[in-house]
Amino acid sequence: MGDGPPERRRRALIEADIRDVRRQLAEEELDAATAGRLIERYRQELDSIDAGTEDRGPEHAGPGRSGRRLTGTLLLIGAVIAVSVTAYLAIRPREGGFVTGNVDTPVDLSEVTNDQMEAVIAANPDVPGIAAMRLSLADRYFEAGEFSDALPHYLAALDGTLDRTRRSRALARIGWMTFESGNAGIARSYLDEALAVDDGYAEAHLFLGLLLLAEKDATGALEHLEPLLAEEYLPEGTREAIEMTIAEARRLAGSGG
């Protein structure tokens, strides 16, 4: 036996730490930036366990980080994301738009402002349906590109009761925001978890395919991107953007890049 705890016990302890950070964030004991940094650090420790090394520098966050600098790939990523978010919400519609809470009749979230939702969430942290409201608010921020506002609500929502599609969406979007911040390794762990929760969640496949393409894993990217073309009701603009991305992946795969 070694000096340290077994690998499985280390993983369990780290995962417990992540849950505790999320709880502290939800209870406003930590701010979003601090919670994000702590969770990122814990995720890196998990990556280190998987990689069999204790000290994994930021340069090892993912293979071929320089791939993200390819102008063509970045343009394609931007083109797909610009048209994909609302499109995929249409493909995988949100399950219900109402939260009951402590009121006598359900609340239609489409008629509630962001500030009103923030107030309700702050006043009712333990209401069973509040995780769904948090997710709806986080989605609004995400779709507006306000990632710093979206992150704490996604993290807090994961500690609540969510069906698998909602949970997969929260994990996938945290993964994409992490990738956009430059950490492909941690982003990959979130996206893998999203697909473990709901393998049919199309947006998670989209984000993972884009990540793999940026990391020059064209074959892996195609495994996630090509099936998206079979999605029912795929908007034409989204289809064209995904087809362009698939063409780029095929070109890279054919050139051995």
Short mmCIF file of C-alpha atoms in Angstrom, two decimals:
data_model
loop_
_atom_site.label_atom_id
_atom_site.label_comp_id
_atom_site.label_asym_id
_atom_site.label_seq_id
_atom_site.Cartn_x
_atom_site.Cartn_y
_atom_site.Cartn_z
CA MET A 1 0.00 0.00 0.00
CA GLY A 2 1.18 3.52 -0.72
CA ASP A 3 1.34 6.47 1.62
CA GLY A 4 -1.74 8.14 0.15
CA PRO A 5 -5.34 6.89 0.02
CA PRO A 6 -6.40 4.50 -2.77
CA GLU A 7 -7.25 6.09 -6.11
CA ARG A 8 -10.95 5.37 -5.73
CA ARG A 9 -11.07 6.99 -2.32
CA ARG A 10 -9.22 10.05 -3.62
CA ARG A 11 -11.75 10.40 -6.43
CA ALA A 12 -14.66 10.10 -3.98
CA LEU A 13 -13.17 12.78 -1.73
CA ILE A 14 -12.61 15.16 -4.64
CA GLU A 15 -16.15 14.63 -5.95
CA ALA A 16 -17.45 15.34 -2.43
CA ASP A 17 -15.43 18.57 -2.41
CA ILE A 18 -17.02 19.60 -5.73
CA ARG A 19 -20.49 18.97 -4.33
CA ASP A 20 -19.63 21.02 -1.25
CA VAL A 21 -18.44 23.95 -3.38
CA ARG A 22 -21.69 23.85 -5.35
CA ARG A 23 -23.63 23.85 -2.07
CA GLN A 24 -21.66 26.85 -0.79
CA LEU A 25 -22.30 28.66 -4.05
CA ALA A 26 -26.03 27.97 -3.83
CA GLU A 27 -26.08 29.23 -0.23
CA GLU A 28 -24.07 32.32 -1.22
CA GLU A 29 -21.14 31.34 0.98
CA LEU A 30 -18.92 31.59 -2.12
CA ASP A 31 -19.07 33.92 -5.09
CA ALA A 32 -19.28 32.50 -8.61
CA ALA A 33 -15.68 33.31 -9.57
CA THR A 34 -14.23 31.62 -6.47
CA ALA A 35 -16.50 28.59 -6.87
CA GLY A 36 -15.53 28.28 -10.53
CA ARG A 37 -11.82 28.35 -9.70
CA LEU A 38 -12.22 25.75 -6.96
CA ILE A 39 -14.24 23.40 -9.12
CA GLU A 40 -11.74 23.80 -11.95
CA ARG A 41 -8.91 22.90 -9.58
CA TYR A 42 -10.78 19.81 -8.35
CA ARG A 43 -11.57 18.78 -11.92
CA GLN A 44 -7.86 19.03 -12.75
CA GLU A 45 -7.13 16.70 -9.83
CA LEU A 46 -9.62 14.22 -11.26
CA ASP A 47 -7.92 14.54 -14.64
CA SER A 48 -4.59 13.85 -12.92
CA ILE A 49 -5.95 10.65 -11.43
CA ASP A 50 -7.22 9.54 -14.83
CA ALA A 51 -3.90 10.38 -16.46
CA GLY A 52 -1.94 8.62 -13.74
CA THR A 53 0.06 11.71 -12.81
CA GLU A 54 -0.14 14.02 -9.81
CA ASP A 55 1.16 17.23 -11.37
CA ARG A 56 -0.46 18.00 -14.67
CA GLY A 57 0.40 21.50 -15.87
CA PRO A 58 -2.02 23.70 -17.80
CA GLU A 59 -0.18 22.90 -20.99
CA HIS A 60 -1.61 19.39 -20.71
CA ALA A 61 -5.23 20.48 -20.48
CA GLY A 62 -5.91 18.77 -23.80
CA PRO A 63 -4.08 17.52 -26.90
CA GLY A 64 -3.15 20.01 -29.56
CA ARG A 65 -4.29 23.21 -27.83
CA SER A 66 -2.78 25.12 -30.75
CA GLY A 67 -5.54 23.66 -32.88
CA ARG A 68 -7.95 26.23 -31.45
CA ARG A 69 -5.91 28.91 -33.17
CA LEU A 70 -6.71 27.61 -36.63
CA THR A 71 -8.61 30.47 -38.20
CA GLY A 72 -10.81 28.29 -40.33
CA THR A 73 -11.82 26.06 -37.44
CA LEU A 74 -12.61 28.99 -35.19
CA LEU A 75 -14.75 30.59 -37.88
CA LEU A 76 -16.66 27.37 -38.33
CA ILE A 77 -17.16 27.02 -34.58
CA GLY A 78 -18.47 30.56 -34.41
CA ALA A 79 -20.82 29.99 -37.33
CA VAL A 80 -22.30 26.86 -35.82
CA ILE A 81 -22.73 28.25 -32.33
CA ALA A 82 -24.31 31.45 -33.62
CA VAL A 83 -27.25 29.52 -35.05
CA SER A 84 -27.30 26.38 -32.93
CA VAL A 85 -28.41 27.33 -29.45
CA THR A 86 -32.00 28.36 -30.09
CA ALA A 87 -32.24 25.78 -32.85
CA TYR A 88 -31.38 22.92 -30.52
CA LEU A 89 -33.77 24.23 -27.93
CA ALA A 90 -36.43 23.79 -30.61
CA ILE A 91 -35.24 20.25 -31.34
CA ARG A 92 -35.11 19.29 -27.67
CA PRO A 93 -37.81 21.54 -26.16
CA ARG A 94 -37.67 22.41 -22.49
CA GLU A 95 -39.89 20.19 -20.41
CA GLY A 96 -42.54 22.59 -19.16
CA GLY A 97 -42.20 26.29 -18.47
CA PHE A 98 -43.88 26.57 -15.11
CA VAL A 99 -42.71 26.63 -11.51
CA THR A 100 -45.22 26.32 -8.69
CA GLY A 101 -43.14 27.16 -5.60
CA ASN A 102 -45.16 28.58 -2.72
CA VAL A 103 -47.92 30.13 -4.79
CA ASP A 104 -51.39 28.80 -5.46
CA THR A 105 -51.08 28.73 -9.24
CA PRO A 106 -48.13 27.89 -11.51
CA VAL A 107 -45.91 30.72 -12.72
CA ASP A 108 -45.37 31.01 -16.48
CA LEU A 109 -41.65 31.73 -16.79
CA SER A 110 -42.13 33.40 -20.17
CA GLU A 111 -43.90 36.22 -18.35
CA VAL A 112 -41.22 36.64 -15.66
CA THR A 113 -38.19 38.93 -16.03
CA ASN A 114 -34.64 37.92 -15.17
CA ASP A 115 -34.65 40.19 -12.11
CA GLN A 116 -37.91 38.69 -10.89
CA MET A 117 -36.52 35.19 -11.31
CA GLU A 118 -33.38 36.17 -9.41
CA ALA A 119 -35.54 37.45 -6.56
CA VAL A 120 -37.70 34.32 -6.44
CA ILE A 121 -34.65 32.05 -6.47
CA ALA A 122 -32.96 34.00 -3.68
CA ALA A 123 -36.12 33.92 -1.55
CA ASN A 124 -36.94 30.23 -2.13
CA PRO A 125 -33.67 28.26 -2.31
CA ASP A 126 -35.25 25.07 -0.93
CA VAL A 127 -38.46 24.98 -3.01
CA PRO A 128 -38.47 21.68 -4.98
CA GLY A 129 -39.02 23.36 -8.34
CA ILE A 130 -36.35 26.04 -7.90
CA ALA A 131 -33.64 24.04 -9.71
CA ALA A 132 -35.72 24.14 -12.89
CA MET A 133 -36.17 27.89 -12.52
CA ARG A 134 -32.42 28.30 -11.97
CA LEU A 135 -31.79 26.36 -15.15
CA SER A 136 -34.26 28.47 -17.12
CA LEU A 137 -32.58 31.64 -15.91
CA ALA A 138 -29.13 30.23 -16.65
CA ASP A 139 -30.31 29.38 -20.17
CA ARG A 140 -31.38 32.99 -20.71
CA TYR A 141 -27.97 34.24 -19.65
CA PHE A 142 -26.16 31.61 -21.74
CA GLU A 143 -28.12 32.42 -24.86
CA ALA A 144 -27.33 36.11 -24.34
CA GLY A 145 -23.61 35.31 -24.03
CA GLU A 146 -23.59 36.38 -20.37
CA PHE A 147 -21.56 33.40 -19.20
CA SER A 148 -20.48 34.84 -15.85
CA ASP A 149 -24.14 35.18 -14.88
CA ALA A 150 -25.09 31.78 -16.29
CA LEU A 151 -22.39 29.74 -14.54
CA PRO A 152 -23.48 30.06 -10.88
CA HIS A 153 -27.06 29.17 -11.74
CA TYR A 154 -26.05 26.12 -13.77
CA LEU A 155 -23.80 24.93 -10.94
CA ALA A 156 -26.50 25.46 -8.32
CA ALA A 157 -29.16 23.81 -10.49
CA LEU A 158 -27.04 20.64 -10.64
CA ASP A 159 -27.44 20.27 -6.88
CA GLY A 160 -31.22 20.29 -7.25
CA THR A 161 -33.77 17.94 -8.78
CA LEU A 162 -33.56 17.93 -12.58
CA ASP A 163 -34.70 15.43 -15.15
CA ARG A 164 -31.93 13.93 -17.24
CA THR A 165 -32.37 16.25 -20.24
CA ARG A 166 -32.16 19.37 -18.08
CA ARG A 167 -29.17 17.97 -16.19
CA SER A 168 -27.42 17.10 -19.43
CA ARG A 169 -28.05 20.62 -20.74
CA ALA A 170 -26.55 22.22 -17.63
CA LEU A 171 -23.45 20.02 -17.81
CA ALA A 172 -23.04 20.54 -21.56
CA ARG A 173 -23.27 24.31 -21.32
CA ILE A 174 -20.86 24.48 -18.39
CA GLY A 175 -18.55 22.39 -20.56
CA TRP A 176 -18.86 24.76 -23.50
CA MET A 177 -18.25 27.84 -21.34
CA THR A 178 -15.19 26.13 -19.88
CA PHE A 179 -13.91 25.36 -23.37
CA GLU A 180 -14.45 28.96 -24.40
CA SER A 181 -12.36 30.02 -21.39
CA GLY A 182 -9.48 27.93 -22.76
CA ASN A 183 -9.56 24.74 -20.69
CA ALA A 184 -10.34 21.88 -23.05
CA GLY A 185 -9.50 19.16 -20.51
CA ILE A 186 -12.07 20.22 -17.94
CA ALA A 187 -14.59 21.04 -20.67
CA ARG A 188 -14.27 17.50 -21.98
CA SER A 189 -15.06 16.06 -18.55
CA TYR A 190 -18.28 18.08 -18.34
CA LEU A 191 -19.34 17.12 -21.86
CA ASP A 192 -18.60 13.45 -21.25
CA GLU A 193 -20.70 13.64 -18.08
CA ALA A 194 -23.52 15.34 -20.00
CA LEU A 195 -23.63 12.46 -22.47
CA ALA A 196 -23.41 9.91 -19.67
CA VAL A 197 -26.57 11.46 -18.22
CA ASP A 198 -28.41 11.68 -21.57
CA ASP A 199 -26.64 10.22 -24.57
CA GLY A 200 -29.36 11.55 -26.85
CA TYR A 201 -28.90 15.22 -25.93
CA ALA A 202 -27.93 16.72 -29.29
CA GLU A 203 -26.35 19.93 -28.02
CA ALA A 204 -23.80 17.96 -25.96
CA HIS A 205 -22.80 16.05 -29.09
CA LEU A 206 -22.49 19.33 -30.97
CA PHE A 207 -20.26 20.92 -28.35
CA LEU A 208 -18.09 17.82 -27.97
CA GLY A 209 -17.74 17.51 -31.73
CA LEU A 210 -16.59 21.12 -31.97
CA LEU A 211 -14.14 20.65 -29.13
CA LEU A 212 -12.64 17.56 -30.74
CA LEU A 213 -12.35 19.29 -34.09
CA ALA A 214 -10.55 22.24 -32.50
CA GLU A 215 -8.23 19.73 -30.83
CA LYS A 216 -7.54 18.18 -34.28
CA ASP A 217 -9.31 14.91 -33.49
CA ALA A 218 -11.24 14.95 -36.75
CA THR A 219 -12.34 11.32 -36.54
CA GLY A 220 -13.73 11.80 -33.04
CA ALA A 221 -15.45 15.01 -34.10
CA LEU A 222 -17.19 13.27 -36.98
CA GLU A 223 -18.59 10.61 -34.65
CA HIS A 224 -20.49 13.33 -32.81
CA LEU A 225 -21.25 15.74 -35.63
CA GLU A 226 -22.41 13.50 -38.50
CA PRO A 227 -25.40 11.97 -36.62
CA LEU A 228 -26.73 15.48 -35.95
CA LEU A 229 -27.78 15.79 -39.59
CA ALA A 230 -30.39 13.10 -38.94
CA GLU A 231 -32.07 15.23 -36.25
CA GLU A 232 -35.71 15.91 -37.05
CA TYR A 233 -36.71 19.55 -37.64
CA LEU A 234 -33.09 20.69 -37.90
CA PRO A 235 -33.27 24.33 -39.10
CA GLU A 236 -31.68 24.88 -42.50
CA GLY A 237 -29.17 27.45 -41.29
CA THR A 238 -27.97 25.13 -38.57
CA ARG A 239 -27.80 22.23 -41.00
CA GLU A 240 -25.64 24.22 -43.41
CA ALA A 241 -23.26 25.30 -40.64
CA ILE A 242 -22.91 21.73 -39.34
CA GLU A 243 -22.35 20.46 -42.89
CA MET A 244 -19.54 23.00 -43.30
CA THR A 245 -17.98 21.84 -40.03
CA ILE A 246 -18.28 18.20 -41.06
CA ALA A 247 -16.60 19.01 -44.38
CA GLU A 248 -13.72 20.62 -42.49
CA ALA A 249 -13.42 17.58 -40.22
CA ARG A 250 -13.40 15.24 -43.19
CA ARG A 251 -10.71 17.32 -44.85
CA LEU A 252 -8.54 17.15 -41.74
CA ALA A 253 -9.17 13.42 -41.36
CA GLY A 254 -8.22 12.83 -44.99
CA SER A 255 -5.02 14.86 -44.68
CA GLY A 256 -4.01 13.09 -41.50
CA GLY A 257 -4.24 16.42 -39.62
#
